[in-house]
XYZ file of C-alpha atoms in Angstrom:
664
model
C 8.314 -25.372 36.901
C 6.267 -27.190 34.519
C 6.654 -25.466 31.043
C 3.282 -26.222 29.076
C 3.760 -23.492 26.082
C 3.344 -25.886 22.792
C 3.969 -25.080 19.441
C 2.362 -27.197 16.752
C 1.323 -27.155 13.292
C -2.318 -27.155 12.215
C -4.289 -26.602 8.830
C -6.343 -23.440 8.729
C -9.009 -24.002 5.784
C -10.850 -20.786 4.669
C -13.004 -19.408 1.509
C -10.182 -17.801 -0.165
C -9.297 -16.264 -3.200
C -6.153 -17.430 -5.321
C -3.039 -14.770 -5.293
C -2.182 -15.648 -9.084
C 1.120 -14.780 -10.577
C 2.998 -11.531 -10.157
C 2.849 -8.776 -12.668
C 6.200 -9.461 -14.575
C 6.970 -5.833 -15.356
C 9.596 -4.156 -13.740
C 7.595 -1.185 -11.519
C 9.475 1.554 -13.147
C 6.719 4.363 -12.159
C 7.775 6.348 -8.566
C 5.183 5.424 -6.016
C 1.745 7.544 -6.293
C 1.723 7.486 -2.535
C 4.839 9.216 -1.300
C 3.552 11.311 1.537
C 5.214 14.680 1.717
C 5.255 17.459 4.452
C 6.525 20.622 3.333
C 9.148 22.350 5.430
C 7.004 25.250 6.204
C 4.342 22.978 7.722
C 6.832 21.784 10.137
C 6.968 24.599 12.605
C 5.870 23.518 15.993
C 6.716 20.185 15.704
C 9.143 17.711 17.841
C 12.216 18.197 16.457
C 13.009 14.399 15.756
C 9.383 14.082 14.254
C 10.395 17.073 11.604
C 13.694 15.437 10.864
C 12.000 12.015 10.378
C 9.263 13.406 8.008
C 11.819 14.273 5.448
C 14.209 11.304 5.875
C 14.670 8.967 2.840
C 10.823 8.271 1.789
C 10.381 5.369 -0.600
C 10.255 6.052 -4.232
C 10.406 2.803 -5.964
C 9.059 -0.469 -5.628
C 12.283 -1.926 -6.974
C 13.425 -4.638 -6.703
C 9.920 -6.022 -5.595
C 7.442 -6.987 -8.077
C 3.572 -6.116 -8.285
C 1.357 -8.504 -6.966
C -1.811 -7.973 -8.700
C -2.779 -11.267 -10.287
C -5.151 -12.405 -7.322
C -9.041 -12.353 -8.175
C -12.329 -12.282 -5.997
C -13.463 -15.851 -6.484
C -13.382 -17.630 -3.194
C -13.026 -21.200 -2.870
C -12.136 -23.514 0.164
C -8.372 -23.625 0.479
C -5.943 -24.999 2.876
C -3.691 -22.607 4.830
C -0.149 -24.105 6.819
C -0.646 -22.710 10.232
C 1.461 -22.445 13.308
C -0.210 -22.543 16.793
C 1.519 -21.431 19.837
C -0.401 -21.727 23.273
C -0.244 -21.937 27.078
C -3.340 -22.855 29.008
C -4.247 -19.335 28.828
C -3.737 -17.869 25.229
C -3.982 -19.490 21.881
C -2.305 -17.551 18.594
C -2.656 -19.027 15.311
C 0.106 -17.811 13.005
C 0.068 -17.822 9.290
C 3.846 -17.775 7.949
C 3.149 -18.107 4.524
C 1.280 -15.160 4.591
C 3.594 -12.421 6.086
C 3.786 -13.818 9.530
C 0.159 -12.852 10.059
C -1.087 -13.789 13.643
C -4.965 -14.325 12.443
C -6.434 -15.248 15.572
C -5.585 -14.781 19.446
C -8.187 -16.720 22.034
C -7.883 -16.116 25.679
C -8.568 -19.587 26.526
C -10.398 -18.990 30.536
C -13.262 -16.902 28.430
C -13.060 -18.069 25.094
C -12.881 -15.051 23.497
C -11.098 -13.885 20.046
C -9.290 -10.691 21.010
C -8.761 -9.837 17.391
C -10.465 -9.156 14.212
C -10.687 -12.680 12.914
C -11.390 -12.570 8.884
C -13.664 -15.386 8.159
C -12.122 -15.379 4.435
C -9.134 -14.700 2.658
C -9.426 -11.972 -0.035
C -6.297 -9.931 -1.229
C -7.027 -6.264 -2.108
C -4.773 -3.719 -3.495
C -3.561 -1.995 -0.205
C 0.122 -3.243 0.464
C 3.060 -1.078 -1.402
C 3.115 -3.848 -3.786
C -0.273 -4.743 -4.204
C -1.829 -7.888 -2.356
C -2.864 -7.382 1.249
C -5.364 -8.990 3.220
C -7.263 -7.504 6.169
C -7.594 -8.742 10.023
C -5.096 -10.118 12.662
C -1.925 -8.992 13.576
C 0.529 -8.166 10.908
C 4.249 -6.444 10.760
C 5.052 -3.775 8.737
C 8.400 -2.874 7.667
C 10.303 -1.247 4.852
C 8.644 2.025 4.009
C 4.997 3.959 4.956
C 2.435 1.659 3.724
C 1.615 -2.101 4.359
C 4.730 -4.206 3.794
C 5.432 -5.794 0.508
C 5.754 -9.252 2.346
C 1.957 -9.017 3.344
C 1.049 -12.228 1.340
C 4.272 -13.889 0.964
C 6.105 -16.434 2.872
C 8.510 -15.815 5.698
C 10.899 -18.301 7.594
C 9.735 -19.776 10.649
C 11.340 -21.957 13.371
C 11.121 -23.343 16.800
C 13.716 -21.513 19.189
C 14.160 -21.853 23.035
C 12.155 -19.110 24.913
C 13.859 -16.904 27.612
C 12.085 -19.263 30.160
C 13.031 -22.360 28.853
C 9.983 -22.996 27.044
C 9.365 -22.711 23.315
C 9.559 -19.703 20.964
C 8.281 -19.327 17.344
C 10.551 -17.532 15.080
C 9.798 -15.617 11.912
C 12.081 -13.954 9.819
C 13.114 -12.843 6.293
C 15.048 -10.510 3.992
C 13.247 -7.115 3.713
C 14.141 -5.918 0.236
C 13.130 -2.227 -0.197
C 15.789 -1.439 2.335
C 17.904 -4.774 2.184
C 17.428 -5.419 5.913
C 16.979 -8.900 7.865
C 14.545 -8.582 10.491
C 13.097 -11.284 12.662
C 10.019 -11.329 15.056
C 10.005 -14.010 18.247
C 6.703 -15.125 19.701
C 6.316 -16.584 23.025
C 4.140 -17.400 25.930
C 5.528 -17.397 29.323
C 3.943 -19.715 31.626
C 0.571 -19.045 32.620
C 0.520 -15.836 30.961
C -2.001 -13.928 29.754
C -0.179 -11.963 27.358
C 1.599 -13.097 24.170
C 5.380 -11.653 24.209
C 6.762 -10.380 20.956
C 10.218 -9.824 20.420
C 11.462 -7.704 17.064
C 14.748 -6.773 15.553
C 15.707 -5.170 12.784
C 19.581 -5.312 11.841
C 21.550 -3.161 9.720
C 24.521 -5.671 8.075
C 25.782 -2.577 5.847
C 28.609 -0.205 6.130
C 26.109 2.932 5.763
C 23.082 4.183 7.455
C 19.459 2.950 6.083
C 16.008 4.251 6.358
C 13.663 1.735 8.337
C 10.260 1.655 9.265
C 7.866 -0.490 11.391
C 4.109 -0.529 12.428
C 2.331 -3.454 14.356
C -1.193 -3.304 13.339
C -3.969 -5.026 15.125
C -7.253 -5.463 13.387
C -9.900 -5.448 16.529
C -14.022 -5.291 16.134
C -14.997 -1.576 15.592
C -17.647 -1.389 18.264
C -15.082 -0.487 20.989
C -13.668 2.230 22.555
C -10.022 2.939 21.659
C -7.817 4.285 24.698
C -4.216 5.275 24.527
C -2.487 7.692 27.610
C -2.557 10.904 25.173
C -4.906 13.827 25.120
C -3.213 15.216 21.790
C -3.045 13.297 18.342
C -1.836 14.190 14.787
C -4.540 13.959 11.971
C -3.220 13.995 8.625
C -4.937 17.014 6.873
C -6.319 17.265 3.305
C -7.738 13.727 3.246
C -8.525 12.515 6.722
C -6.033 9.735 6.112
C -6.536 6.463 4.320
C -6.165 2.936 5.721
C -2.884 1.959 7.045
C -0.830 4.248 4.776
C -1.694 8.008 4.376
C -2.086 8.804 0.747
C -1.812 11.871 -1.454
C 1.772 13.833 -2.256
C 1.548 16.723 -0.102
C 0.072 16.024 3.244
C -0.639 18.555 6.440
C -0.316 17.353 9.747
C -2.896 18.962 12.505
C -2.402 18.248 15.887
C -5.977 17.769 17.518
C -7.260 17.180 20.843
C -8.137 13.823 22.176
C -10.965 12.489 22.782
C -13.108 14.936 21.051
C -12.453 17.001 17.698
C -14.788 19.048 15.838
C -17.451 18.175 18.659
C -17.351 14.221 17.641
C -15.727 11.704 19.989
C -12.906 10.126 17.820
C -12.324 7.055 19.996
C -15.280 5.507 19.167
C -14.734 4.466 15.671
C -18.040 4.207 14.073
C -18.113 8.016 15.263
C -16.064 9.166 12.556
C -17.549 9.954 9.083
C -14.760 9.073 6.586
C -11.624 6.905 6.790
C -8.985 8.544 9.118
C -5.626 7.875 11.100
C -5.211 9.351 14.715
C -1.757 9.606 15.702
C -1.624 9.716 19.261
C 0.976 11.867 21.018
C 1.991 9.763 23.840
C 3.887 12.153 26.298
C 7.663 11.019 26.929
C 7.986 9.026 30.295
C 4.292 7.711 29.801
C 4.194 3.874 29.516
C 3.009 2.974 25.812
C -0.172 1.049 25.372
C -3.309 1.137 23.316
C -6.576 -1.035 23.881
C -9.926 -1.363 22.183
C -12.450 -2.002 24.686
C -16.404 -3.025 23.751
C -19.042 -1.488 25.889
C -18.966 -4.284 28.447
C -15.523 -3.155 29.356
C -13.844 -6.308 27.708
C -10.983 -6.132 25.000
C -7.468 -6.361 23.841
C -4.474 -4.340 25.021
C -1.001 -4.082 23.408
C 1.865 -2.651 25.129
C 6.039 -2.418 24.703
C 9.278 -1.247 25.646
C 9.731 2.197 24.829
C 11.289 2.504 21.696
C 7.919 1.455 19.998
C 7.093 4.727 20.637
C 3.827 5.319 18.194
C 0.159 4.606 18.658
C -2.584 4.877 16.207
C -6.202 4.431 15.397
C -7.465 3.715 11.872
C -11.272 3.790 11.365
C -13.182 3.265 8.068
C -16.063 5.599 8.738
C -19.679 5.246 8.953
C -20.550 6.664 5.724
C -21.168 4.729 2.245
C -17.434 4.387 1.188
C -16.052 3.181 4.039
C -18.791 0.647 4.802
C -18.202 -0.642 1.126
C -14.145 -1.150 1.790
C -15.498 -3.230 4.892
C -17.726 -5.709 2.678
C -14.957 -5.558 0.122
C -12.360 -6.828 2.323
C -14.328 -9.676 3.559
C -17.826 -11.482 3.190
C -21.509 -10.007 3.850
C -22.575 -10.093 7.372
C -19.379 -9.922 8.900
C -18.951 -7.280 11.186
C -16.404 -4.258 10.429
C -12.977 -3.325 12.228
C -10.921 -0.770 12.982
C -7.193 -0.821 13.739
C -5.025 -0.159 16.580
C -1.313 0.457 15.667
C 2.313 0.699 17.081
C 5.188 1.881 15.534
C 8.779 3.357 15.571
C 8.102 7.223 15.118
C 4.987 8.915 16.144
C 3.231 8.881 12.379
C 3.598 6.883 9.586
C 4.538 9.532 7.514
C 8.230 9.062 9.201
C 11.534 7.071 8.276
C 13.928 6.188 11.159
C 17.640 6.368 10.752
C 19.257 3.035 11.586
C 22.713 3.297 11.607
C 25.764 1.250 9.972
C 26.164 -2.021 11.403
C 23.536 -1.740 14.110
C 19.972 -2.842 14.997
C 16.990 -1.754 16.905
C 14.979 -3.864 18.758
C 11.826 -4.073 21.468
C 9.456 -6.012 23.176
C 5.824 -6.179 22.665
C 2.750 -7.706 24.710
C -0.664 -8.438 23.625
C -3.637 -9.622 25.712
C -6.792 -9.126 27.382
C -7.955 -6.425 29.278
C -10.965 -5.457 31.285
C -11.464 -1.790 32.150
C -14.842 0.718 32.105
C -14.349 2.214 28.732
C -16.980 5.092 29.027
C -16.766 8.325 31.180
C -14.530 11.234 31.377
C -11.196 10.397 29.318
C -8.853 11.338 31.690
C -10.273 8.874 34.103
C -11.160 6.241 31.934
C -7.432 6.248 30.648
C -6.287 6.213 34.232
C -8.299 3.154 35.148
C -7.529 1.389 32.088
C -3.685 2.210 32.811
C -4.267 0.792 36.378
C -5.583 -2.087 35.330
C -2.604 -2.681 32.759
C -0.278 -2.486 35.307
C -2.002 -4.957 37.656
C -2.244 -7.549 34.723
C 1.305 -6.718 33.254
C 3.565 -4.220 35.167
C 5.622 -1.991 33.200
C 8.702 -3.569 34.880
C 7.886 -6.880 33.766
C 7.698 -5.903 30.375
C 11.254 -4.426 30.460
C 12.569 -7.510 32.356
C 10.988 -9.915 30.003
C 12.886 -7.476 26.942
C 16.372 -7.724 28.783
C 15.522 -11.753 29.273
C 14.543 -12.056 25.426
C 17.751 -10.261 24.437
C 20.469 -13.073 24.656
C 18.031 -15.415 22.915
C 17.717 -13.079 19.924
C 20.911 -14.586 18.589
C 20.057 -18.693 19.397
C 20.166 -20.641 16.465
C 16.987 -22.245 15.574
C 16.279 -25.872 16.688
C 13.647 -26.993 14.180
C 12.905 -25.005 10.732
C 9.095 -24.857 10.455
C 8.685 -22.837 7.016
C 10.705 -21.469 4.204
C 10.724 -17.952 3.415
C 12.164 -16.715 -0.261
C 16.172 -17.124 -1.255
C 16.532 -13.195 -1.466
C 18.136 -13.445 1.954
C 20.254 -16.412 1.087
C 21.946 -14.512 -1.984
C 22.637 -11.547 -0.027
C 24.310 -13.229 2.887
C 26.440 -15.464 0.141
C 27.323 -12.256 -1.831
C 28.624 -10.527 1.501
C 29.372 -13.029 3.788
C 27.296 -11.421 6.920
C 26.906 -13.485 9.924
C 23.354 -12.901 11.239
C 23.222 -15.209 14.430
C 19.593 -16.197 15.188
C 18.174 -15.700 11.474
C 19.694 -18.460 9.146
C 19.638 -17.903 5.262
C 21.043 -20.962 3.886
C 22.142 -21.804 0.538
C 19.474 -24.153 0.272
C 16.755 -21.659 0.324
C 18.277 -20.394 -2.853
C 15.847 -20.924 -5.830
C 14.924 -20.078 -9.695
C 14.404 -16.318 -8.874
C 17.936 -16.210 -7.594
C 19.737 -18.964 -9.966
C 20.902 -15.817 -12.471
C 22.128 -13.626 -9.930
C 23.997 -16.326 -8.136
C 25.639 -17.011 -11.627
C 26.781 -13.273 -11.844
C 28.088 -13.416 -8.592
C 29.905 -16.499 -9.288
C 31.034 -15.656 -12.872
C 30.732 -11.962 -13.418
C 28.273 -12.649 -16.154
C 24.678 -12.952 -16.065
C 23.424 -16.037 -18.073
C 21.310 -15.482 -20.880
C 17.695 -17.192 -20.906
C 17.649 -20.998 -22.555
C 14.203 -20.347 -23.433
C 12.123 -17.392 -24.313
C 9.849 -16.195 -21.660
C 9.002 -12.954 -19.636
C 11.911 -11.727 -17.900
C 12.973 -12.181 -14.209
C 13.235 -10.015 -11.301
C 16.050 -7.366 -11.532
C 17.992 -6.500 -8.827
C 18.921 -2.686 -7.995
C 21.297 -1.957 -5.049
C 24.337 -0.530 -5.945
C 26.227 -3.515 -5.430
C 24.431 -5.490 -7.859
C 24.239 -2.476 -10.420
C 28.061 -2.400 -10.419
C 28.470 -5.834 -11.221
C 25.980 -5.350 -14.172
C 27.903 -2.597 -15.870
C 31.266 -4.725 -15.836
C 29.557 -7.881 -16.829
C 29.552 -8.555 -20.512
C 27.188 -6.370 -22.470
C 24.836 -9.095 -23.690
C 20.748 -7.953 -24.574
C 19.520 -9.496 -21.336
C 22.514 -8.048 -19.075
C 21.640 -4.524 -20.899
C 17.564 -4.838 -19.874
C 18.597 -5.619 -16.098
C 21.175 -2.861 -15.980
C 18.687 -0.321 -17.247
C 16.431 -1.157 -14.974
C 18.825 -0.880 -12.048
C 20.115 2.714 -13.371
C 16.608 4.056 -13.694
C 16.214 2.807 -10.416
C 19.322 4.699 -9.229
C 18.036 8.104 -10.579
C 20.444 7.608 -13.983
C 17.559 7.897 -16.566
C 19.179 8.814 -19.591
C 22.089 6.310 -18.817
C 18.992 3.482 -18.458
C 17.378 4.969 -21.814
C 20.878 4.062 -23.448
C 21.152 0.869 -22.145
C 17.790 -0.077 -23.373
C 18.306 1.284 -26.646
C 21.635 -0.718 -27.034
C 19.975 -3.649 -26.550
C 17.072 -3.584 -29.064
C 19.558 -4.182 -31.684
C 20.550 -7.560 -30.851
C 17.619 -8.585 -28.271
C 15.642 -11.701 -29.315
C 12.880 -10.447 -27.313
C 12.120 -6.659 -28.094
C 8.628 -6.049 -25.579
C 10.605 -5.654 -22.586
C 13.013 -3.188 -23.791
C 10.333 -1.141 -25.688
C 8.024 -0.969 -22.861
C 10.869 -0.115 -20.622
C 11.222 2.715 -23.278
C 7.590 3.716 -23.363
C 7.441 4.286 -19.677
C 10.598 6.570 -20.077
C 8.684 8.382 -22.488
C 5.850 8.744 -20.461
C 8.007 10.075 -17.677
C 8.929 13.050 -19.772
C 5.826 13.912 -21.177
C 6.232 12.313 -24.498
C 2.973 10.531 -24.382
C 2.653 10.092 -28.189
C 5.984 8.360 -28.713
C 4.880 6.230 -25.573
C 1.827 5.369 -27.356
C 3.500 4.146 -30.225
C 6.227 2.066 -28.463
C 3.443 0.575 -26.199
C 1.526 -0.801 -29.394
C 4.953 -1.885 -30.693
C 5.650 -3.841 -27.770
C 2.039 -5.319 -27.363
C 2.626 -6.600 -30.896
C 5.909 -7.983 -30.290
C 4.425 -9.876 -27.060
C 1.680 -11.469 -29.162
C 4.183 -12.771 -31.401
C 6.496 -14.300 -28.993
C 3.424 -15.690 -26.494
C 4.217 -19.543 -26.460
C 1.193 -20.336 -24.553
C -1.803 -19.337 -22.470
C 0.029 -20.526 -19.382
C 0.060 -18.335 -16.015
C 3.337 -16.551 -16.993
C 2.598 -15.572 -20.273
C -1.401 -14.824 -19.534
C -0.116 -12.342 -16.878
C 2.453 -10.636 -19.239
C -0.200 -10.081 -21.554
C -2.420 -8.752 -19.078
C 0.147 -6.556 -17.759
C 1.285 -4.842 -20.764
C -2.130 -4.861 -22.322
C -3.348 -2.980 -19.782
C -0.894 -0.304 -19.902
C -0.975 -0.117 -23.249
C -4.718 0.495 -23.577
C -4.312 3.335 -20.857
C -1.736 4.820 -22.936
C -3.187 4.836 -26.225
C -6.497 6.268 -24.629
C -4.616 8.670 -23.209
C -3.457 10.072 -26.403
C -7.131 9.200 -27.918
C -5.974 6.703 -30.281
C -9.200 4.740 -30.037
C -8.649 2.538 -33.009
C -5.238 1.195 -31.909
C -6.753 0.779 -28.543
C -9.812 -1.218 -30.110
C -7.222 -3.240 -31.919
C -5.558 -4.162 -28.423
C -8.447 -4.852 -26.927
C -9.330 -7.605 -29.547
C -6.152 -9.350 -29.282
C -6.647 -9.465 -25.099
C -7.027 -13.144 -24.242
C -11.041 -13.803 -23.236
C -10.044 -14.883 -19.640
C -8.148 -11.588 -19.506
C -11.173 -9.469 -20.826
C -13.161 -10.950 -18.458
C -11.561 -9.423 -15.611
C -12.949 -6.729 -13.533
C -10.166 -4.024 -14.381
C -10.502 -5.093 -18.068
C -14.163 -4.539 -17.987
C -13.262 -0.862 -16.543
C -11.142 -0.205 -19.244
C -13.600 -1.540 -21.876
C -15.916 1.010 -20.433
C -13.572 3.802 -20.863
C -13.077 2.589 -24.388
C -16.707 2.614 -25.175
C -16.692 5.944 -23.969
C -14.286 7.231 -26.181
C -15.537 5.698 -28.985
C -19.146 7.898 -28.219
C -20.546 4.465 -27.582
C -22.135 6.040 -24.136
C -25.098 3.637 -23.719
C -23.119 0.724 -24.198
C -20.336 2.093 -21.625
C -23.169 2.417 -19.142
C -24.122 -0.878 -19.493
C -20.777 -2.386 -18.794
C -21.253 -0.457 -15.204
C -24.610 -1.852 -14.927
C -23.463 -5.367 -15.209
C -22.091 -5.359 -11.476
C -18.329 -6.146 -12.443
C -15.623 -6.108 -9.561
C -12.304 -4.545 -10.168
C -10.131 -7.120 -8.068
C -7.390 -4.957 -7.624
C -8.849 -1.359 -7.020
C -6.645 0.724 -5.109
C -7.136 1.962 -1.538
C -8.563 5.248 -2.291
C -8.526 4.769 -5.977
C -11.776 6.627 -7.195
C -11.733 5.941 -11.032
C -15.287 4.010 -11.172
C -16.820 6.756 -9.704
C -15.011 9.269 -11.617
C -16.388 7.409 -14.890
C -19.848 7.166 -13.520
C -20.099 10.622 -13.504
C -18.538 11.486 -16.885
C -21.507 8.967 -18.125
C -24.555 10.076 -15.888
C -26.070 12.658 -13.180
C -27.442 9.760 -11.292
C -25.893 8.890 -8.071
C -23.448 6.674 -7.680
C -24.649 2.797 -6.997
C -23.598 1.743 -3.710
C -21.595 -1.302 -5.109
C -19.288 1.161 -7.070
C -19.025 3.629 -4.171
C -15.483 3.381 -2.635
C -15.190 7.000 -1.799
C -12.949 7.523 1.571
C -12.951 11.214 1.464
C -15.459 14.099 1.229
C -16.515 16.279 -1.530
C -17.739 15.252 -5.152
C -15.799 12.273 -7.044
């Protein structure tokens, strides 16, 4: 047999915004989007679902940093891409942006099977901020879009099960401290891209894990799945890839029609919504999106990947505004069909100590009539899928892939981060197939490697914003036994805070204040601690002192210092406005760099400051200028609430990001 699958490098040029530097302030506050379903609301749910709804939800982003340095100014930019193709399909992968499959083209028909975003525009949708829409994304870690959405992954060429070539992507997921891999290959003559996924737990303890493969497709489709019921998050009708809000209820609803609306047509839903399909045990697991002519994409998998979901933006102005926000004018909208380890995205799955979970997915074209009575339409699409890719063949492909999952890469094609190499160096783990060599260790890992080698965390050689803090128990233990320098006490306090020992964290930061050459990182941590304990006046005072110290210490107007001034300036302004210290807030505003004051987030803060000063007309004038808040959070309604405080006029379309019914 002649193997015709090829993997090649390519450069993809898109109008793109800059990602910018990460936020240098450690994310100490608990996540505001930890979904919770009360025990009383779990009656009648499947037992595994009820159990997993309460299983180790993520409480903190640490040790990951927030990515909020991006803007909305797009210029042509080249992205490294890896293309895998046979004579039937061509998949374009972006290893530097989370390993996203940006495009999947069916070559005989020339049809793009995905929603392919014509721009790269980060938005505040990932757990840690920057995320972009389109293609197929791999979400691991916890409820939400992965922190690796805009991060580089390792990539390599590996022998495929059929003797051809396979593209391997892998990284170390830091929220749960788990390595994972995604293997992509195209069997000879196949219309289906095969994707083998493996998550490993090398620890001597169980770990919670999470996975959803999200597939963006054009929204003028009908979405089919072998289910007659779905779980709908109640209160808000769900939000994007991440159900938001602290308390959730899950309502079991009929499919396809609920409340008089056929919800399998994405544009029928008024608001953004998540529909988690209840696929019966024993049924083949698949989901498809077909246009009016019956052409589209189908995703199927082995049974381990049990969940299927449809996400829609809705047809009302808020959902339309978000669609425009994520791309460029004149671009068609999209919806998402998704597949996950659990029934819903509010669940986390227990991964036993020193174990792994793996499965196989397949993506390809499907032609089937989408219109008609639900049961018949689904049966017909299922039969077409069985003809194109029998269920037994998927199971056989998985069995053939499993021995190849440990195969060492033949050629490295892209490099990810050095965090996996640091963890492997610490624990001497053996992870066949996913090497994390010491050569990938970089500047961010250097002090932690020194701590591992000498038992002492080195003091910075020059004044600069502090680096990242590692917070896992083994690193916290090393910090506790290291010499108690101010730098070590700062990082120890962050690790203690993450562990829930807030009193000890405050003591560590307070001890460091007496000798630290740089006070503002410590004062900021103490200010957050004050806010979390309800001492807002004291927090505002500490924030003001921290901002003064940062302005004195700042060495230049480069990216690192500008990011620090912007991050701390924003938190300080918000803290001072909360306690109505408008004069002090104005003094902070005046000391911000002009480039920072021009950012959309700070124009919004300027309007809030003007309103607090009683300058209503000037605050309204700021909102009338049409600025854009680049890091507007999914579901955030800050602009709408501020508008309502300024005027009774309707909210302008450019500011309407409402994703739920009712007043702003």
